[in-house]
Amino acid sequence: MASHVGAATSAPTFCVVHDADESSCLVCWAPVAGAKTYELQMRRVDGAYAPDKETAGADGFWMTLHTCEWTTLAGSLTSTRARKKGLDEDAAYEFRASVSRRQSYAWSPVATLAPRAGMSRLAAPVVEAVDGDAATVAWTGGEAPYALQVADEADEPPVAGTRARKKNLPPGGRVQFRVRPAEAAGWAWSPASAAAKVPRLAPFLGQLFGPSLVDAAGGARSTAAALAGKLVAVYASAAW
């Protein structure tokens, strides 16, 4: 009964749009403890481009002029992501998710998809390396500074170059990244990178070496970050 009440009074803590193109987008939202199915809704937003960010507000150059009613796209989704096809590239859309109505009436924050017509996009970034808690991501094109985003997280601070190292990733999880010029107008998010799995430290190695190791410079480094996903050889000898 407790888990049912929790699901009934909770909503997904975030809802975001990933990997959007001219006619489709992928919508992702946070799971809710105890929820079995989810409902996803969409509404079309008619608007216009503002001349500057100060006029348009935090969302950039888009000003809302008219909003349609919410429409349910699906009411019994077992996943926390869904791709919506058949979108108009000249229109903006908003999405929100909830635990299915028989369990909840609370909605996630709204995710916005701006018009894509005439927008430029960088190629999908490439995950060059992954260790126990971080990934190195690279991309080309566009104009610095860049905004880099990991799936289901908020924007990172602006990146000056075309390569970045994202730390504190969840061990054993899969991550994707997307990028766009942070200050230039007319740029949409790039397609998402290929999913990269963050390796998890084998329990035996954690027990053997403890929580941290000493690097060549004498500094401490997390054992998980240093050894997760690596082939480790241990040599011991004794002299009598």
mmCIF file of C-alpha atoms in Angstrom:
data_model
loop_
_atom_site.group_PDB
_atom_site.id
_atom_site.type_symbol
_atom_site.label_atom_id
_atom_site.label_comp_id
_atom_site.label_asym_id
_atom_site.label_seq_id
_atom_site.Cartn_x
_atom_site.Cartn_y
_atom_site.Cartn_z
ATOM 1 C CA MET A 1 0.000 0.000 0.000
ATOM 2 C CA ALA A 2 2.836 2.387 0.809
ATOM 3 C CA SER A 3 4.393 2.073 -2.649
ATOM 4 C CA HIS A 4 1.020 2.727 -4.284
ATOM 5 C CA VAL A 5 0.518 5.901 -2.234
ATOM 6 C CA GLY A 6 4.023 7.074 -3.142
ATOM 7 C CA ALA A 7 3.328 6.647 -6.837
ATOM 8 C CA ALA A 8 -0.053 8.338 -6.534
ATOM 9 C CA THR A 9 1.395 11.501 -4.981
ATOM 10 C CA SER A 10 4.594 11.762 -7.043
ATOM 11 C CA ALA A 11 5.409 12.966 -10.528
ATOM 12 C CA PRO A 12 8.553 12.537 -12.651
ATOM 13 C CA THR A 13 11.095 15.070 -11.426
ATOM 14 C CA PHE A 14 12.204 15.947 -14.958
ATOM 15 C CA CYS A 15 11.051 15.643 -18.561
ATOM 16 C CA VAL A 16 13.450 16.427 -21.417
ATOM 17 C CA VAL A 17 13.574 16.273 -25.211
ATOM 18 C CA HIS A 18 16.514 14.467 -26.788
ATOM 19 C CA ASP A 19 17.656 13.718 -30.314
ATOM 20 C CA ALA A 20 15.143 15.913 -32.156
ATOM 21 C CA ASP A 21 15.113 16.258 -35.933
ATOM 22 C CA GLU A 22 12.756 17.998 -38.369
ATOM 23 C CA SER A 23 9.859 15.588 -37.853
ATOM 24 C CA SER A 24 10.439 13.646 -34.620
ATOM 25 C CA CYS A 25 11.924 13.763 -31.150
ATOM 26 C CA LEU A 26 12.702 11.481 -28.234
ATOM 27 C CA VAL A 27 11.064 12.436 -24.919
ATOM 28 C CA CYS A 28 12.584 11.100 -21.678
ATOM 29 C CA TRP A 29 11.398 11.494 -18.087
ATOM 30 C CA ALA A 30 12.397 10.407 -14.599
ATOM 31 C CA PRO A 31 11.071 7.122 -13.213
ATOM 32 C CA VAL A 32 8.732 7.228 -10.218
ATOM 33 C CA ALA A 33 9.055 4.641 -7.443
ATOM 34 C CA GLY A 34 6.110 2.261 -7.466
ATOM 35 C CA ALA A 35 4.824 3.343 -10.880
ATOM 36 C CA LYS A 36 3.919 0.610 -13.355
ATOM 37 C CA THR A 37 2.869 2.699 -16.360
ATOM 38 C CA TYR A 38 3.125 6.309 -17.503
ATOM 39 C CA GLU A 39 1.079 8.776 -19.509
ATOM 40 C CA LEU A 40 2.701 11.156 -22.004
ATOM 41 C CA GLN A 41 1.009 14.323 -23.254
ATOM 42 C CA MET A 42 1.877 16.889 -25.926
ATOM 43 C CA ARG A 43 0.578 20.246 -27.058
ATOM 44 C CA ARG A 44 1.508 22.471 -29.970
ATOM 45 C CA VAL A 45 2.788 25.953 -29.226
ATOM 46 C CA ASP A 46 2.528 28.699 -31.835
ATOM 47 C CA GLY A 47 4.941 31.579 -31.441
ATOM 48 C CA ALA A 48 7.597 33.743 -33.000
ATOM 49 C CA TYR A 49 11.304 34.403 -32.705
ATOM 50 C CA ALA A 50 12.294 37.285 -30.454
ATOM 51 C CA PRO A 51 15.097 39.628 -31.554
ATOM 52 C CA ASP A 52 17.267 38.846 -28.524
ATOM 53 C CA LYS A 53 17.518 36.613 -25.490
ATOM 54 C CA GLU A 54 16.495 39.391 -23.103
ATOM 55 C CA THR A 55 13.138 39.701 -24.857
ATOM 56 C CA ALA A 56 12.542 35.964 -25.162
ATOM 57 C CA GLY A 57 13.735 34.924 -21.713
ATOM 58 C CA ALA A 58 15.674 31.893 -20.559
ATOM 59 C CA ASP A 59 14.511 29.599 -23.373
ATOM 60 C CA GLY A 60 16.395 31.661 -25.964
ATOM 61 C CA PHE A 61 14.838 33.282 -29.000
ATOM 62 C CA TRP A 62 11.343 31.777 -28.865
ATOM 63 C CA MET A 63 8.295 33.668 -27.553
ATOM 64 C CA THR A 64 4.999 31.840 -26.972
ATOM 65 C CA LEU A 65 1.987 33.483 -28.641
ATOM 66 C CA HIS A 66 -0.651 30.743 -28.465
ATOM 67 C CA THR A 67 -0.839 27.361 -26.758
ATOM 68 C CA CYS A 68 -3.124 24.473 -27.758
ATOM 69 C CA GLU A 69 -4.790 21.993 -25.416
ATOM 70 C CA TRP A 70 -2.880 19.000 -24.073
ATOM 71 C CA THR A 71 -3.315 15.760 -26.036
ATOM 72 C CA THR A 72 -2.532 12.317 -24.633
ATOM 73 C CA LEU A 73 -0.064 10.462 -26.860
ATOM 74 C CA ALA A 74 -0.053 7.277 -24.785
ATOM 75 C CA GLY A 75 -1.545 6.329 -21.437
ATOM 76 C CA SER A 76 0.059 2.988 -20.557
ATOM 77 C CA LEU A 77 3.775 3.320 -21.331
ATOM 78 C CA THR A 78 5.993 0.920 -19.416
ATOM 79 C CA SER A 79 9.188 2.775 -20.437
ATOM 80 C CA THR A 80 10.372 6.237 -19.366
ATOM 81 C CA ARG A 81 11.041 7.314 -22.949
ATOM 82 C CA ALA A 82 9.075 7.541 -26.166
ATOM 83 C CA ARG A 83 9.677 8.880 -29.676
ATOM 84 C CA LYS A 84 7.040 11.135 -31.200
ATOM 85 C CA LYS A 85 6.947 11.214 -35.012
ATOM 86 C CA GLY A 86 5.033 13.316 -37.518
ATOM 87 C CA LEU A 87 5.962 16.704 -36.031
ATOM 88 C CA ASP A 88 5.809 19.958 -37.998
ATOM 89 C CA GLU A 89 9.295 21.447 -38.303
ATOM 90 C CA ASP A 90 7.852 24.983 -38.252
ATOM 91 C CA ALA A 91 6.045 24.457 -34.934
ATOM 92 C CA ALA A 92 7.118 24.249 -31.310
ATOM 93 C CA TYR A 93 5.797 21.593 -28.937
ATOM 94 C CA GLU A 94 5.606 20.959 -25.212
ATOM 95 C CA PHE A 95 5.611 17.570 -23.501
ATOM 96 C CA ARG A 96 4.835 16.366 -19.985
ATOM 97 C CA ALA A 97 4.707 12.965 -18.303
ATOM 98 C CA SER A 98 2.867 11.462 -15.374
ATOM 99 C CA VAL A 99 2.221 8.172 -13.712
ATOM 100 C CA SER A 100 -0.882 6.769 -15.437
ATOM 101 C CA ARG A 101 -4.021 8.601 -14.352
ATOM 102 C CA ARG A 102 -5.474 5.758 -12.369
ATOM 103 C CA GLN A 103 -2.486 6.249 -10.056
ATOM 104 C CA SER A 104 -1.685 9.979 -10.235
ATOM 105 C CA TYR A 105 -2.700 13.427 -11.456
ATOM 106 C CA ALA A 106 0.669 15.079 -10.839
ATOM 107 C CA TRP A 107 2.677 16.085 -13.899
ATOM 108 C CA SER A 108 6.384 16.436 -14.576
ATOM 109 C CA PRO A 109 7.953 19.781 -15.481
ATOM 110 C CA VAL A 110 7.240 20.698 -19.108
ATOM 111 C CA ALA A 111 9.826 19.909 -21.808
ATOM 112 C CA THR A 112 9.913 22.271 -24.797
ATOM 113 C CA LEU A 113 10.875 21.511 -28.388
ATOM 114 C CA ALA A 114 11.530 24.653 -30.436
ATOM 115 C CA PRO A 115 10.861 24.871 -34.216
ATOM 116 C CA ARG A 116 13.530 23.079 -36.253
ATOM 117 C CA ALA A 117 13.013 24.614 -39.717
ATOM 118 C CA GLY A 118 16.162 26.386 -40.846
ATOM 119 C CA MET A 119 18.053 25.396 -37.711
ATOM 120 C CA SER A 120 21.617 24.131 -37.915
ATOM 121 C CA ARG A 121 22.875 21.132 -35.948
ATOM 122 C CA LEU A 122 26.332 19.823 -35.247
ATOM 123 C CA ALA A 123 27.068 16.186 -35.935
ATOM 124 C CA ALA A 124 26.581 13.870 -32.978
ATOM 125 C CA PRO A 125 29.475 14.095 -30.507
ATOM 126 C CA VAL A 126 31.784 11.113 -30.098
ATOM 127 C CA VAL A 127 32.574 9.493 -26.757
ATOM 128 C CA GLU A 128 36.325 8.936 -27.024
ATOM 129 C CA ALA A 129 36.990 7.267 -23.689
ATOM 130 C CA VAL A 130 35.131 6.098 -20.586
ATOM 131 C CA ASP A 131 36.545 5.098 -17.206
ATOM 132 C CA GLY A 132 35.032 4.344 -13.824
ATOM 133 C CA ASP A 133 33.345 7.710 -13.309
ATOM 134 C CA ALA A 134 34.015 9.933 -16.321
ATOM 135 C CA ALA A 135 33.798 10.158 -20.100
ATOM 136 C CA THR A 136 35.732 12.219 -22.648
ATOM 137 C CA VAL A 137 33.517 13.654 -25.390
ATOM 138 C CA ALA A 138 34.607 15.389 -28.612
ATOM 139 C CA TRP A 139 32.833 17.160 -31.489
ATOM 140 C CA THR A 140 33.561 19.422 -34.462
ATOM 141 C CA GLY A 141 32.096 22.528 -36.062
ATOM 142 C CA GLY A 142 30.117 25.462 -34.775
ATOM 143 C CA GLU A 143 31.356 28.357 -32.717
ATOM 144 C CA ALA A 144 32.591 28.353 -29.113
ATOM 145 C CA PRO A 145 31.481 28.487 -26.366
ATOM 146 C CA TYR A 146 29.449 25.281 -26.474
ATOM 147 C CA ALA A 147 26.691 23.855 -24.309
ATOM 148 C CA LEU A 148 27.204 20.162 -23.573
ATOM 149 C CA GLN A 149 24.440 18.053 -22.084
ATOM 150 C CA VAL A 150 24.383 14.519 -20.761
ATOM 151 C CA ALA A 151 21.080 12.669 -21.071
ATOM 152 C CA ASP A 152 18.607 13.558 -18.316
ATOM 153 C CA GLU A 153 20.801 16.261 -16.793
ATOM 154 C CA ALA A 154 20.851 20.055 -16.999
ATOM 155 C CA ASP A 155 23.317 22.006 -19.136
ATOM 156 C CA GLU A 156 26.920 21.980 -17.989
ATOM 157 C CA PRO A 157 28.874 25.255 -17.749
ATOM 158 C CA PRO A 158 29.920 26.548 -21.221
ATOM 159 C CA VAL A 159 32.805 24.674 -22.846
ATOM 160 C CA ALA A 160 35.522 26.694 -24.576
ATOM 161 C CA GLY A 161 36.914 23.969 -26.853
ATOM 162 C CA THR A 162 35.559 21.008 -28.802
ATOM 163 C CA ARG A 163 36.398 18.378 -26.198
ATOM 164 C CA ALA A 164 35.264 17.935 -22.613
ATOM 165 C CA ARG A 165 35.561 15.428 -19.783
ATOM 166 C CA LYS A 166 32.341 14.796 -17.870
ATOM 167 C CA LYS A 167 32.898 13.463 -14.352
ATOM 168 C CA ASN A 168 30.759 11.865 -11.649
ATOM 169 C CA LEU A 169 28.897 9.523 -14.003
ATOM 170 C CA PRO A 170 26.929 6.616 -12.475
ATOM 171 C CA PRO A 171 28.917 3.339 -12.469
ATOM 172 C CA GLY A 172 27.217 0.678 -14.558
ATOM 173 C CA GLY A 173 24.939 3.199 -16.274
ATOM 174 C CA ARG A 174 24.676 4.172 -19.939
ATOM 175 C CA VAL A 175 25.143 7.812 -20.924
ATOM 176 C CA GLN A 176 24.618 9.863 -24.075
ATOM 177 C CA PHE A 177 25.680 13.408 -24.896
ATOM 178 C CA ARG A 178 24.533 16.207 -27.190
ATOM 179 C CA VAL A 179 26.039 19.611 -27.954
ATOM 180 C CA ARG A 180 25.288 22.971 -29.553
ATOM 181 C CA PRO A 181 26.870 26.442 -29.723
ATOM 182 C CA ALA A 182 25.779 28.131 -26.492
ATOM 183 C CA GLU A 183 25.471 31.731 -27.684
ATOM 184 C CA ALA A 184 24.956 31.658 -31.458
ATOM 185 C CA ALA A 185 21.376 31.929 -32.776
ATOM 186 C CA GLY A 186 19.864 29.330 -35.116
ATOM 187 C CA TRP A 187 21.436 26.211 -33.587
ATOM 188 C CA ALA A 188 19.451 23.240 -32.327
ATOM 189 C CA TRP A 189 20.863 20.418 -30.205
ATOM 190 C CA SER A 190 22.950 17.881 -32.074
ATOM 191 C CA PRO A 191 21.780 14.279 -32.393
ATOM 192 C CA ALA A 192 22.702 12.261 -29.323
ATOM 193 C CA SER A 193 25.995 10.406 -29.218
ATOM 194 C CA ALA A 194 26.092 6.638 -29.211
ATOM 195 C CA ALA A 195 25.345 5.288 -25.731
ATOM 196 C CA ALA A 196 28.463 4.572 -23.702
ATOM 197 C CA LYS A 197 28.457 2.259 -20.693
ATOM 198 C CA VAL A 198 30.289 3.441 -17.594
ATOM 199 C CA PRO A 199 32.219 0.439 -16.230
ATOM 200 C CA ARG A 200 31.698 -0.792 -12.685
ATOM 201 C CA LEU A 201 34.579 -1.786 -10.404
ATOM 202 C CA ALA A 202 34.728 -5.503 -9.657
ATOM 203 C CA PRO A 203 33.962 -5.999 -5.927
ATOM 204 C CA PHE A 204 37.123 -8.080 -5.470
ATOM 205 C CA LEU A 205 39.341 -5.169 -6.604
ATOM 206 C CA GLY A 206 37.611 -2.792 -4.229
ATOM 207 C CA GLN A 207 38.225 -5.180 -1.351
ATOM 208 C CA LEU A 208 41.825 -5.776 -2.404
ATOM 209 C CA PHE A 209 42.944 -2.160 -2.927
ATOM 210 C CA GLY A 210 40.532 -0.157 -0.797
ATOM 211 C CA PRO A 211 38.686 3.027 -1.824
ATOM 212 C CA SER A 212 41.667 4.968 -3.223
ATOM 213 C CA LEU A 213 45.050 4.565 -4.896
ATOM 214 C CA VAL A 214 48.134 6.787 -5.147
ATOM 215 C CA ASP A 215 49.036 8.034 -8.644
ATOM 216 C CA ALA A 216 52.495 8.780 -10.067
ATOM 217 C CA ALA A 217 52.376 12.354 -8.770
ATOM 218 C CA GLY A 218 51.580 11.219 -5.244
ATOM 219 C CA GLY A 219 47.932 12.234 -5.348
ATOM 220 C CA ALA A 220 44.969 10.099 -4.349
ATOM 221 C CA ARG A 221 42.574 8.748 -6.971
ATOM 222 C CA SER A 222 39.412 6.727 -6.579
ATOM 223 C CA THR A 223 40.024 3.016 -7.086
ATOM 224 C CA ALA A 224 36.801 2.759 -9.074
ATOM 225 C CA ALA A 225 37.816 5.563 -11.442
ATOM 226 C CA ALA A 226 41.299 4.114 -11.922
ATOM 227 C CA LEU A 227 40.529 0.426 -12.344
ATOM 228 C CA ALA A 228 36.896 -0.049 -13.369
ATOM 229 C CA GLY A 229 36.684 -1.761 -16.745
ATOM 230 C CA LYS A 230 40.449 -2.387 -16.820
ATOM 231 C CA LEU A 231 42.333 -5.662 -17.015
ATOM 232 C CA VAL A 232 44.295 -5.723 -13.759
ATOM 233 C CA ALA A 233 47.300 -7.961 -13.133
ATOM 234 C CA VAL A 234 48.594 -8.326 -9.570
ATOM 235 C CA TYR A 235 52.132 -9.553 -8.963
ATOM 236 C CA ALA A 236 53.529 -10.556 -5.584
ATOM 237 C CA SER A 237 56.803 -12.106 -4.583
ATOM 238 C CA ALA A 238 58.581 -13.111 -1.411
ATOM 239 C CA ALA A 239 62.264 -13.442 -0.578
ATOM 240 C CA TRP A 240 63.501 -15.877 2.050
#
